Coordinates of N, CA and C in Angstrom, one line a residue:
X1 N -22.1 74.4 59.7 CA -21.9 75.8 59.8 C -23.1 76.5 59.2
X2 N -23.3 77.5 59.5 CA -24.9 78.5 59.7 C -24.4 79.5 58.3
X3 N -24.8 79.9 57.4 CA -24.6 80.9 56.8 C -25.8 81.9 56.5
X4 N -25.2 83.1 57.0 CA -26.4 84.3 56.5 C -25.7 85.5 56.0
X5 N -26.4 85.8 54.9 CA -25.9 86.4 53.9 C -27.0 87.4 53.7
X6 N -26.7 88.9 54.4 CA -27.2 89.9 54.8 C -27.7 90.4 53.4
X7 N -27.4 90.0 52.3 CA -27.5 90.7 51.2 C -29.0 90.1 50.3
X8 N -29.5 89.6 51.3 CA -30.4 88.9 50.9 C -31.6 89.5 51.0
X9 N -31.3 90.7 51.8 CA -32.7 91.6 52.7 C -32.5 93.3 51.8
X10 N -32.4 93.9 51.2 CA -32.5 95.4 50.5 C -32.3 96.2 52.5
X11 N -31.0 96.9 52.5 CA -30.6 97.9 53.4 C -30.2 98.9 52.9
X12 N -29.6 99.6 53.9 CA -28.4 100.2 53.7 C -27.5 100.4 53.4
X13 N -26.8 98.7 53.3 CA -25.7 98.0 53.5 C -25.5 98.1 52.2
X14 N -26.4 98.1 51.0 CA -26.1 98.0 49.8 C -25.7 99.3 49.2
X15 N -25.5 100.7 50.0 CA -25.0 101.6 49.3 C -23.5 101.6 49.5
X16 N -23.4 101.1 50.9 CA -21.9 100.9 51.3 C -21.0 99.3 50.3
X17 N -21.8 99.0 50.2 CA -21.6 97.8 49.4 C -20.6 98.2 48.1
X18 N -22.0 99.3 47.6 CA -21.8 99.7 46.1 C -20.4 100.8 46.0
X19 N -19.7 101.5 46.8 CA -19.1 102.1 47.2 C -17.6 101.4 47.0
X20 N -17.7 100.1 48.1 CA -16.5 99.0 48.4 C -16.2 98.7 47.2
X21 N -16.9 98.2 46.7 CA -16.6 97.3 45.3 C -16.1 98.5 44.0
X22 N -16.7 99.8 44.2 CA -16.8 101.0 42.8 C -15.2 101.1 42.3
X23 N -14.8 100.8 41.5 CA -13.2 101.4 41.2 C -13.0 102.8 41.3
X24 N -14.4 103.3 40.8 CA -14.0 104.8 41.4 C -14.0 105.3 42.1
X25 N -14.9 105.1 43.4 CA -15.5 105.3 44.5 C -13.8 104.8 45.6
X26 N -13.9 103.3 45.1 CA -12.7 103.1 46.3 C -11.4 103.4 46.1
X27 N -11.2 104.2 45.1 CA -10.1 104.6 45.4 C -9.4 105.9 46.3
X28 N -10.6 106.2 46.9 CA -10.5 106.9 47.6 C -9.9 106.1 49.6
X29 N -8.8 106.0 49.7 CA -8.7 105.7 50.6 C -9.4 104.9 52.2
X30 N -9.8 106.9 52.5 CA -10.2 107.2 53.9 C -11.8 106.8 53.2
X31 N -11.8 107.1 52.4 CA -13.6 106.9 52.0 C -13.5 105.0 52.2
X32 N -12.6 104.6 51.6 CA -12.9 102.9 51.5 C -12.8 102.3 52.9
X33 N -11.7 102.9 53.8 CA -11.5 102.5 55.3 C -12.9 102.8 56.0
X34 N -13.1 104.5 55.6 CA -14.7 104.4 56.3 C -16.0 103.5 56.6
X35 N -16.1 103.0 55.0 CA -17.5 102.1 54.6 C -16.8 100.4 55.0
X36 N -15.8 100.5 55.2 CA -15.7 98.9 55.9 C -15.8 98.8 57.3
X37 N -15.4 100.3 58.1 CA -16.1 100.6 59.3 C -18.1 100.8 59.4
X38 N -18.3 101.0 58.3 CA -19.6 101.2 58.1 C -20.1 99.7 58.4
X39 N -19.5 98.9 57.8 CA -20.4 97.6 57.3 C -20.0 96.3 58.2
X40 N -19.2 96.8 59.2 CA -18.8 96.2 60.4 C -20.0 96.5 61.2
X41 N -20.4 97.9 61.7 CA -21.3 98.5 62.6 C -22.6 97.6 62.1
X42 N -22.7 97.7 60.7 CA -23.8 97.0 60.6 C -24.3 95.6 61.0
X43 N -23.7 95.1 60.5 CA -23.0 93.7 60.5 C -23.1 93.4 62.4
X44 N -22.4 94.0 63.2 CA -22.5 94.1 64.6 C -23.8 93.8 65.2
X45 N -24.7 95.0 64.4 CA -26.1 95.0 65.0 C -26.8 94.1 64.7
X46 N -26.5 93.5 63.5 CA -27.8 92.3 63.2 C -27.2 91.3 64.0
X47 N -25.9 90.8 63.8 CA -25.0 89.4 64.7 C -25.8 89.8 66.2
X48 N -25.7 91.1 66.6 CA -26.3 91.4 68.0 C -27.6 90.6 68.8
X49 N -28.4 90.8 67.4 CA -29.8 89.5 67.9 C -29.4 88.4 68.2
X50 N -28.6 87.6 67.7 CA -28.5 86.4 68.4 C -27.6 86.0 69.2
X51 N -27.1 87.2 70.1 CA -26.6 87.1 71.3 C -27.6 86.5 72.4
X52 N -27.3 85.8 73.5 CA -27.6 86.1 74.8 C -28.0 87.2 75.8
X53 N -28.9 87.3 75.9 CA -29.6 88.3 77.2 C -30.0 88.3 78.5
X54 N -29.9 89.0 79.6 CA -30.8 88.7 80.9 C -31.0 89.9 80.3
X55 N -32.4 90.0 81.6 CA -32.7 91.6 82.4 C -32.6 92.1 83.6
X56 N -31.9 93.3 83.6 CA -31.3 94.3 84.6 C -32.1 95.0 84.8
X57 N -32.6 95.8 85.9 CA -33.1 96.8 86.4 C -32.3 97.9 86.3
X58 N -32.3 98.9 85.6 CA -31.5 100.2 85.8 C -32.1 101.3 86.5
X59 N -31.9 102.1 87.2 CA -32.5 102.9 87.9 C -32.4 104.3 87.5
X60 N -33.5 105.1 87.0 CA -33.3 106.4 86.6 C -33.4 107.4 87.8
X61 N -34.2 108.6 87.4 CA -34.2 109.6 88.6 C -35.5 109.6 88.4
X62 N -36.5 108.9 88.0 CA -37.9 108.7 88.0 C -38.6 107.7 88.4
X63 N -37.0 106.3 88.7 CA -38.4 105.1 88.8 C -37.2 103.9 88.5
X64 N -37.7 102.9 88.1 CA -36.8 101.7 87.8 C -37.5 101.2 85.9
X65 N -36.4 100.6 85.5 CA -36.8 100.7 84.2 C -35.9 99.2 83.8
X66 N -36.8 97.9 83.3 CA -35.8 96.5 82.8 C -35.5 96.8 81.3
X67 N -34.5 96.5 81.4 CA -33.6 96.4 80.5 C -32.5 95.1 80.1
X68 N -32.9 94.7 78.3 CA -32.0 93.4 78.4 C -30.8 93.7 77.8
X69 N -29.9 93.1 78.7 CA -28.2 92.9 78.5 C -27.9 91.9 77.8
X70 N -26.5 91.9 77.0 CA -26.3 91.2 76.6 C -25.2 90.2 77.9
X71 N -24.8 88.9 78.0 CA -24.3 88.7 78.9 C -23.2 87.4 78.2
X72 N -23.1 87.6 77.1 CA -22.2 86.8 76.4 C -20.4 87.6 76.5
X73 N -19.3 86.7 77.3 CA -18.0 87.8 76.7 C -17.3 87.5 75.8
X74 N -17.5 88.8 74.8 CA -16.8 88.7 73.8 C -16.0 89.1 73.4
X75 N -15.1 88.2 72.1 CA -14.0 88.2 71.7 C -13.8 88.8 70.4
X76 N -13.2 90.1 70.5 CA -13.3 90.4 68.8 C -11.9 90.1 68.4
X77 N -11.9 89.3 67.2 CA -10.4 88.6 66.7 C -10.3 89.3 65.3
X78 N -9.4 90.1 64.5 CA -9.2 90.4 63.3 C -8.1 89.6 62.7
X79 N -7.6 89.5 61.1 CA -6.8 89.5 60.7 C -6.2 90.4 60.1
X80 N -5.0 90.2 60.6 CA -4.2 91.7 59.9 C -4.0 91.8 58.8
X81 N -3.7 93.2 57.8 CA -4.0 94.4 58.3 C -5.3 95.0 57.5
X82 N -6.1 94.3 56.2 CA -7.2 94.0 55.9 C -8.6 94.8 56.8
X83 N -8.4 93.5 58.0 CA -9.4 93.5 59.1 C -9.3 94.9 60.0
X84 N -8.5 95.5 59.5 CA -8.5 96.2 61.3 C -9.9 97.8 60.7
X85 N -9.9 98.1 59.5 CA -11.6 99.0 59.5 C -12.5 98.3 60.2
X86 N -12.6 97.0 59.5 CA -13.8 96.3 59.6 C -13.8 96.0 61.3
X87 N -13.1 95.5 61.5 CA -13.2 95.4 63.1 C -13.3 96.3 64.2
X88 N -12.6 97.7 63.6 CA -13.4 98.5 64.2 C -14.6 98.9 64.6
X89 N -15.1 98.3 63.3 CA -16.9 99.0 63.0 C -17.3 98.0 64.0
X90 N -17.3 96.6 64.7 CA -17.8 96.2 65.5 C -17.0 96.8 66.8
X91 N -16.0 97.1 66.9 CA -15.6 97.4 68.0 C -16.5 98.6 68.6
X92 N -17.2 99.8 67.8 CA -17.9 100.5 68.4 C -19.5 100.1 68.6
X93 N -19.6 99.2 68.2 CA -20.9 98.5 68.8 C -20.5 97.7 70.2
X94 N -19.6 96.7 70.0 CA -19.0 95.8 71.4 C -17.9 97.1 71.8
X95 N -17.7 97.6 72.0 CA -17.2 98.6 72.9 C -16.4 97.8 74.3
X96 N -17.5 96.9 74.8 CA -16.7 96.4 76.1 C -16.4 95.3 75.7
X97 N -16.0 94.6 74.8 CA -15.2 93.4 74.4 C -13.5 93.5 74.2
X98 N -13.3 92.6 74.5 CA -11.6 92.0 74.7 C -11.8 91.7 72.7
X99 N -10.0 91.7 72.5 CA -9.8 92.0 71.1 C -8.5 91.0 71.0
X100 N -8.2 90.1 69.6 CA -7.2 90.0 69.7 C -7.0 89.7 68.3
X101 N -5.3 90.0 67.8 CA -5.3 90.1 66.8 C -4.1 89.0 65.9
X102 N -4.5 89.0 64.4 CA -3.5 87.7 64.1 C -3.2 87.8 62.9
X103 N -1.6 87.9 62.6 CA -1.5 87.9 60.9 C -1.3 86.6 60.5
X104 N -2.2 86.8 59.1 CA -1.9 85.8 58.4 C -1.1 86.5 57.2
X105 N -0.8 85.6 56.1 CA -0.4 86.1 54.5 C 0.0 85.2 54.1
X106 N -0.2 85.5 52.9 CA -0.4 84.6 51.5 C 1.4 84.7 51.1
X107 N 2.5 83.2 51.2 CA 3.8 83.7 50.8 C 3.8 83.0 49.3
X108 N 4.2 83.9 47.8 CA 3.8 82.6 46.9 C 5.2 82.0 46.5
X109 N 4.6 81.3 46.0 CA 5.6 79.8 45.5 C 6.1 80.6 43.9
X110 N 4.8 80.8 43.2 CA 5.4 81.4 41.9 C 4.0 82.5 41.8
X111 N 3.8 82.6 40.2 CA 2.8 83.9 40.2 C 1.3 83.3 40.7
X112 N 1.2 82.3 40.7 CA 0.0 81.5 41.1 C -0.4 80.4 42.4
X113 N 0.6 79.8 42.8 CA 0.9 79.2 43.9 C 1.2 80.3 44.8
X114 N 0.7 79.4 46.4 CA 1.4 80.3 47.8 C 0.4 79.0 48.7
X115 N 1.7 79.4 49.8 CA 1.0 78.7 51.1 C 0.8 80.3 52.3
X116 N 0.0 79.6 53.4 CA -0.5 80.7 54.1 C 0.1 80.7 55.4
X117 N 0.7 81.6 55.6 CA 1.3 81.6 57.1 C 0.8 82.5 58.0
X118 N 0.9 82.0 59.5 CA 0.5 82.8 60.7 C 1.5 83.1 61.2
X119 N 2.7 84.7 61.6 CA 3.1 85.3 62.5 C 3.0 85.6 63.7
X120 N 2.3 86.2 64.0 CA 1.7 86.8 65.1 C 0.2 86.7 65.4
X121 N 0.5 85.9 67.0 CA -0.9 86.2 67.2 C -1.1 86.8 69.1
X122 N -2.1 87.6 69.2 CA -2.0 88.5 70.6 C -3.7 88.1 71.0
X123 N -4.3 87.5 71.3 CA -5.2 87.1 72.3 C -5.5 86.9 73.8
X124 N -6.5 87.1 74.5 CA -6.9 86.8 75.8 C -7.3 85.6 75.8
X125 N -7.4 85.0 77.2 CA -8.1 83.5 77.2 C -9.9 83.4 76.6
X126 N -9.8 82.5 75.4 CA -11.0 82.5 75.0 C -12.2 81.5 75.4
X127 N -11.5 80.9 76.8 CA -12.4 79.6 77.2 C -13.7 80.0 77.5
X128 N -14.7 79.3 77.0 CA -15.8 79.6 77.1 C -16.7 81.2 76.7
X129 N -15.9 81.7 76.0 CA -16.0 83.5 75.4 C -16.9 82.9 74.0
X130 N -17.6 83.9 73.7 CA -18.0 84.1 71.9 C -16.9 85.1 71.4
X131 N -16.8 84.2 70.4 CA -15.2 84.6 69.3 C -15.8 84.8 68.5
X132 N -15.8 86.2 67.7 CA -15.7 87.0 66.6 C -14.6 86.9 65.7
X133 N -14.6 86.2 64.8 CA -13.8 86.6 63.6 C -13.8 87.2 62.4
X134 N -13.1 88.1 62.3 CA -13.4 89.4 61.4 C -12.2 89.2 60.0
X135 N -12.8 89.2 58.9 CA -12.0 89.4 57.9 C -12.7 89.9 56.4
X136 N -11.8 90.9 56.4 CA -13.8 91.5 55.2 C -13.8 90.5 54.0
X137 N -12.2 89.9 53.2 CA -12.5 88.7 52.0 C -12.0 88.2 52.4
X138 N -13.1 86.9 52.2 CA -13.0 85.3 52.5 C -13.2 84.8 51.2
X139 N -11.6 84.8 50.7 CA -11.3 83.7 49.3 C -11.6 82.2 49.5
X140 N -10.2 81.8 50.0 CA -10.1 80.4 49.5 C -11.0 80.2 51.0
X141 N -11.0 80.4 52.0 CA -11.2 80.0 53.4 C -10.1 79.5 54.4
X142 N -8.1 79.8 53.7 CA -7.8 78.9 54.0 C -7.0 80.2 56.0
X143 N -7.1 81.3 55.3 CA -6.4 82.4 56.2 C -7.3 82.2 57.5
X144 N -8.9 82.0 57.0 CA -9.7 82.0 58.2 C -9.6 80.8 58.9
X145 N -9.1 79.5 58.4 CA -9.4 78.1 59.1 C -7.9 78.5 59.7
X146 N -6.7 78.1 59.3 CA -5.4 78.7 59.9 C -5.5 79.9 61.5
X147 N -6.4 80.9 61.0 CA -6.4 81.9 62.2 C -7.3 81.4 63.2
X148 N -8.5 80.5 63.2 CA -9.0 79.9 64.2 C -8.1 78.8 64.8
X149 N -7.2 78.4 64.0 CA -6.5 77.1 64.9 C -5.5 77.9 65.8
X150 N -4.8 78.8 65.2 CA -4.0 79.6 66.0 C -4.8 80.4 67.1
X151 N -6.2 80.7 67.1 CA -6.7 81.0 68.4 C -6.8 80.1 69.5
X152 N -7.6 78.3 68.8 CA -7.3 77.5 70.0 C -6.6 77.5 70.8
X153 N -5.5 77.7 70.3 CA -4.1 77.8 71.7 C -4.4 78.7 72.6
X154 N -5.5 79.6 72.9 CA -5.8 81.0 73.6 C -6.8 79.8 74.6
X155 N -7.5 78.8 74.1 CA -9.0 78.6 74.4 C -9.9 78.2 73.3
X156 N -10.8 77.1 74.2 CA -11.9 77.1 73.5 C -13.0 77.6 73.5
X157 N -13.7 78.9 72.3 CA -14.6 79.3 72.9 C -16.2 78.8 72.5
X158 N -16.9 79.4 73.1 CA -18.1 78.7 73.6 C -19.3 78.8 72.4
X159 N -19.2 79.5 71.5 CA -19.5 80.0 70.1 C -18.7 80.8 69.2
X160 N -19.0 80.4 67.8 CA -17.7 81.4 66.8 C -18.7 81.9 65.9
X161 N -18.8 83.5 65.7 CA -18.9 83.9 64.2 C -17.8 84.3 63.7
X162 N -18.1 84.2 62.2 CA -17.0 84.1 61.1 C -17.6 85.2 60.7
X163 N -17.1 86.6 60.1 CA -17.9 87.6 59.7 C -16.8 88.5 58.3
X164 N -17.3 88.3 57.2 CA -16.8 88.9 55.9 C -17.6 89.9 55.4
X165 N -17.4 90.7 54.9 CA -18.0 91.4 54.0 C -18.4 90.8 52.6
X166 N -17.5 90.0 51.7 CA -17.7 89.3 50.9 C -17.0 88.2 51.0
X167 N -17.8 87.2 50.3 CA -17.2 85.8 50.5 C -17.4 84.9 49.5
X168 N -16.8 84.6 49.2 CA -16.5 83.5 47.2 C -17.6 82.3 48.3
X169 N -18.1 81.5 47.4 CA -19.0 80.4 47.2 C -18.0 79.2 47.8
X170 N -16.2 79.2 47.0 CA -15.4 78.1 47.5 C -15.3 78.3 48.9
X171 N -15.0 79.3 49.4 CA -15.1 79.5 50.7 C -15.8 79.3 51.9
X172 N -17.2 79.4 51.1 CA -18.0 78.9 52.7 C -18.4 77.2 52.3
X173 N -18.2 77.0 51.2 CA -18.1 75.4 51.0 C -17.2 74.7 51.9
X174 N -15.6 75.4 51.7 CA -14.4 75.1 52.4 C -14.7 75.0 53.9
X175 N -15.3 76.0 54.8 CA -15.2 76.4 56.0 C -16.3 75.1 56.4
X176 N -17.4 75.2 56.1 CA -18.6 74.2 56.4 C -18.2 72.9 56.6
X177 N -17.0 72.5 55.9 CA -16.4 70.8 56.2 C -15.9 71.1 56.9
X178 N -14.8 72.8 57.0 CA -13.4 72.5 58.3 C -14.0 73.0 59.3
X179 N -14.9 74.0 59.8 CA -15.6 74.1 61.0 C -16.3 73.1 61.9
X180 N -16.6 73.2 63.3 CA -17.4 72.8 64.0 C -18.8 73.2 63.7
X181 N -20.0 72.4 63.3 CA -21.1 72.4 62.9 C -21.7 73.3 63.8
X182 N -22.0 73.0 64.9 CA -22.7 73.0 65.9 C -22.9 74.5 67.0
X183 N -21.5 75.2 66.1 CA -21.7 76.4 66.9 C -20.9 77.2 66.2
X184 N -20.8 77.8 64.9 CA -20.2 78.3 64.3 C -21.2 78.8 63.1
X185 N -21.0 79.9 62.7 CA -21.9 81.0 62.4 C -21.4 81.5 61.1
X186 N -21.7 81.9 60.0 CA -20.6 82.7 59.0 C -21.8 84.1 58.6
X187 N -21.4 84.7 58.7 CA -21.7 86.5 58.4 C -21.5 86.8 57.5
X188 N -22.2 87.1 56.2 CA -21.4 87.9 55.5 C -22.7 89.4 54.4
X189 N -21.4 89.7 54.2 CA -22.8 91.1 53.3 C -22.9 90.5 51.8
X190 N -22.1 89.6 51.7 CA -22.0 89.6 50.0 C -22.0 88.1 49.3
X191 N -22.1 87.0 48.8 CA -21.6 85.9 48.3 C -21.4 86.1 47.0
X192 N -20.1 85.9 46.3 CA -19.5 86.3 44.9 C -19.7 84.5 44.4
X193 N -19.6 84.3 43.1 CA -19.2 82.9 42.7 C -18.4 82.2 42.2
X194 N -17.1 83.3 42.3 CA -16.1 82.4 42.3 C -14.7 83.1 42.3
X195 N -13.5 82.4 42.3 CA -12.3 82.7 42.5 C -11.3 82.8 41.0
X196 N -10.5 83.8 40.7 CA -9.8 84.1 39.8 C -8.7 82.8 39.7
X197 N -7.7 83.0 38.6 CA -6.2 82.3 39.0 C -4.8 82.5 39.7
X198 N -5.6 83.7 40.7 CA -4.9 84.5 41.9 C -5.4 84.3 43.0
X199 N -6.5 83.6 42.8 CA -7.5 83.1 44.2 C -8.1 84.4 44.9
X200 N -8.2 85.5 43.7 CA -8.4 86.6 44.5 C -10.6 86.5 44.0
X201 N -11.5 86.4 44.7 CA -13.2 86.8 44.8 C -13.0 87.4 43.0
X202 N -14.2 87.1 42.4 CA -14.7 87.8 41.2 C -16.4 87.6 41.5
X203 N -16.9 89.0 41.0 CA -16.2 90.3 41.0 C -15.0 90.9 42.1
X204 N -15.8 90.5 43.3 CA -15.4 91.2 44.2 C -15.3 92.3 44.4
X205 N -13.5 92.8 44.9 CA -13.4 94.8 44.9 C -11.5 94.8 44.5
X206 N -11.0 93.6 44.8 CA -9.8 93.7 44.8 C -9.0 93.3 46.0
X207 N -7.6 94.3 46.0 CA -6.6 93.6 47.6 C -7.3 94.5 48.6
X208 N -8.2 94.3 49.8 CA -8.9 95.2 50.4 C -7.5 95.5 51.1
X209 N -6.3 95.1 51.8 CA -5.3 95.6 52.4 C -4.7 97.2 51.7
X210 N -4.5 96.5 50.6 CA -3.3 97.8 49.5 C -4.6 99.0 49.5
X211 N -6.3 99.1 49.2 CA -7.0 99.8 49.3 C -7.2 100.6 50.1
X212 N -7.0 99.8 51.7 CA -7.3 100.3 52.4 C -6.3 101.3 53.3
X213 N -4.6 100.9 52.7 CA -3.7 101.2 53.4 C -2.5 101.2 52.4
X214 N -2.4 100.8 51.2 CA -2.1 101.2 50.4 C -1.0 100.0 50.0
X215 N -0.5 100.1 48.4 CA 0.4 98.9 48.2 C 1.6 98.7 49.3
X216 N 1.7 97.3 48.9 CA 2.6 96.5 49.8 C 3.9 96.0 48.7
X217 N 5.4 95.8 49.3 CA 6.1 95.0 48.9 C 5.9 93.7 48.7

């Protein structure tokens, strides 16, 4: 598995970055939902280059003009309910992509133990599609390896990015043995170095769900 770690290059991305993470900054809601739509869009555009292209002829009112398309179909997959800013922000870049979506969650055992279950999942056939997987924190890796096996049943598709906003160190260690080498991608804006005794990213930002949408039972 491929890892690039956007945070490596000085953007833009680092104000929205600095925002996600701010205790004071994110406790603003609609501001926190915003900048994970922000850092999707971003995120979209760079993953964008290593899409597939032909070129088209489009035709103006002056002449003919080539233009390269992208010609990969893609699949944007979130996990619930975390993922759904962040997926948006690519949704308005892929605009004409098929979407599907999948809960996972963490049920615990005691204050420190939990296993991870999948509920629901709503996907299109992903045979031979590029599959987007969208989850802004990638802890342990275990919600992301779980939500790709519950896509298989959709299809196999033809390439996978994995795309976080931040992502603990155990985690892309974790995914690199349980993914397919050869066509699987990981995205992220952030690499943190390690995991609490809640399994929750440090530093990190916190529960991006309850931030984004507010505490849960």
């Amino acid at each position: 598995m491929n890892t690039i770690n956007l945070s490596e290059k000085n953007s833009i991305l680092n104000q929205f970055l600095r925002e996600i993470r701010s205790e004071e900054i994110q406790c603003d809601a609609m501001r926190f939902r915003k900048n994970l739509e922000r850092v999707g869009e971003i995120m979209a555009y760079e993953l964008s280059k290593s899409l597939n292209y032909k070129t088209e002829d489009v035709k103006t009112v002056l002449g003919i003009a080539p233009v390269d398309i992208i010609v990969d179909k893609i699949v944007l997959s979130t996990i619930l309910r975390a993922g759904l800013p962040f997926h948006n922000g690519f949704l308005n870049f892929f605009d004409n992509a098929q979407n599907a979506f999948v809960s996972a969650y963490r049920k615990y055992k005691d204050s420190l133990k939990f296993d991870i279950f999948i509920e629901y999942i709503a996907s299109p056939d992903l045979t031979g599609k590029t599959l987007i997987i969208t989850d802004p924190m990638l802890a342990t890796g275990g919600s992301m390896e779980l939500t790709y096996g519950a896509l298989l049943t959709k299809g196999k598709p033809k390439q996978v990015f994995l795309a976080s906003i931040i992502a603990s160190q155990q985690a892309i260690d974790y995914l690199t043995i349980h993914f397919p080498h050869e066509n699987t991608t990981l995205w992220t804006a952030a690499i943190d170095p390690e995991l609490n005794e809640h399994s929750y990213i440090v530093p990190g930002l916190g529960d991006a769900g309850d931030l984004a949408f507010g505490e849960k039972l």
